[in-house]
C-alpha positions as CSV (number, residue, x, y, z in Angstrom):
1,M,37.3,17.4,326.9
2,K,38.1,19.7,324.0
3,K,34.5,21.0,323.3
4,L,35.4,22.4,319.9
5,E,31.7,23.4,319.5
6,Q,32.4,26.5,321.6
7,Y,34.3,27.9,318.7
8,F,31.5,27.4,316.2
9,N,30.6,30.9,315.0
10,D,27.6,30.6,312.7
11,E,26.0,28.4,310.1
12,E,26.9,30.9,307.3
13,S,30.6,30.4,307.9
14,W,30.1,26.6,307.5
15,K,28.0,27.1,304.4
16,R,30.7,29.3,302.8
17,Y,33.4,26.9,303.8
18,S,31.7,23.7,302.6
19,S,30.6,25.2,299.4
20,H,34.2,25.4,298.2
21,F,34.4,21.7,298.0
22,S,31.5,21.1,295.6
23,L,33.9,21.7,292.7
24,Y,35.8,18.6,293.6
25,W,32.8,16.3,293.9
26,N,32.3,13.9,291.0
27,N,29.4,11.7,292.2
28,S,31.7,8.6,291.8
29,D,30.6,5.3,293.3
30,F,32.9,5.9,296.2
31,E,31.5,9.4,296.8
32,T,27.9,8.1,296.6
33,K,28.7,5.4,299.1
34,L,30.3,8.0,301.5
35,L,27.3,10.2,301.1
36,G,25.0,7.4,302.2
37,Y,27.0,6.7,305.3
38,L,26.8,10.4,306.2
39,E,23.0,10.3,306.0
40,N,23.0,12.2,302.7
41,R,24.7,15.2,304.3
42,L,26.4,16.5,301.1
43,D,28.2,19.3,302.8
44,F,30.0,16.9,305.2
45,A,30.6,14.3,302.4
46,Q,32.2,16.9,300.1
47,V,34.5,18.3,302.8
48,I,35.5,15.0,304.2
49,H,36.2,13.5,300.8
50,Y,38.3,16.4,299.8
51,H,40.5,16.2,302.8
52,L,40.7,12.4,303.2
53,G,39.9,10.9,299.8
54,Q,39.8,7.1,299.8
55,N,40.4,7.1,303.6
56,S,37.1,9.0,304.2
57,I,34.9,6.0,305.0
58,G,37.5,4.5,307.4
59,W,37.9,7.9,309.1
60,I,34.2,8.6,309.7
61,Y,34.0,5.3,311.7
62,S,37.3,6.0,313.6
63,K,37.5,7.5,317.1
64,V,39.0,10.9,316.7
65,P,40.9,12.4,319.6
66,D,39.9,16.0,318.7
67,L,36.2,14.8,318.9
68,D,36.8,13.5,322.4
69,E,37.2,9.9,321.0
70,L,33.8,10.0,319.3
71,T,33.5,9.0,315.6
72,P,32.3,11.6,313.0
73,I,29.3,9.3,312.5
74,E,28.4,9.6,316.2
75,C,28.7,13.4,316.0
76,L,26.0,13.5,313.3
77,Q,23.4,12.3,315.9
78,D,23.5,15.4,318.1
79,E,23.2,19.1,317.2
80,V,26.0,20.1,319.6
81,L,28.3,17.4,318.3
82,I,27.5,18.4,314.7
83,K,29.0,21.8,315.6
84,R,32.0,20.1,317.1
85,L,32.6,18.2,313.8
86,K,32.1,21.3,311.7
87,V,34.8,23.1,313.7
88,L,37.2,20.2,313.4
89,L,36.7,20.0,309.6
90,M,37.1,23.8,309.2
91,R,40.5,23.4,311.0
92,F,41.8,20.8,308.6
93,P,44.8,22.2,306.7
């Protein structure tokens, strides 16, 4: 088990990081659909869409090895797993 959540520093780091992606958010139909799947978590939607584009919806329902084979959607159901997802996203190139 990777337990990426152990590397989560603080919520301010996530807020600073995720705020950079608001410039690339256009409220397109696809983005609105993605936002709905992510329980209206705009921060996650903007970051995921920036990195994965049209593959975003498929990715959020895929088992991700670095999330210990959980899906990003599953991670949104638990506070510890939310931190795990945040760390993973912040490590995207």
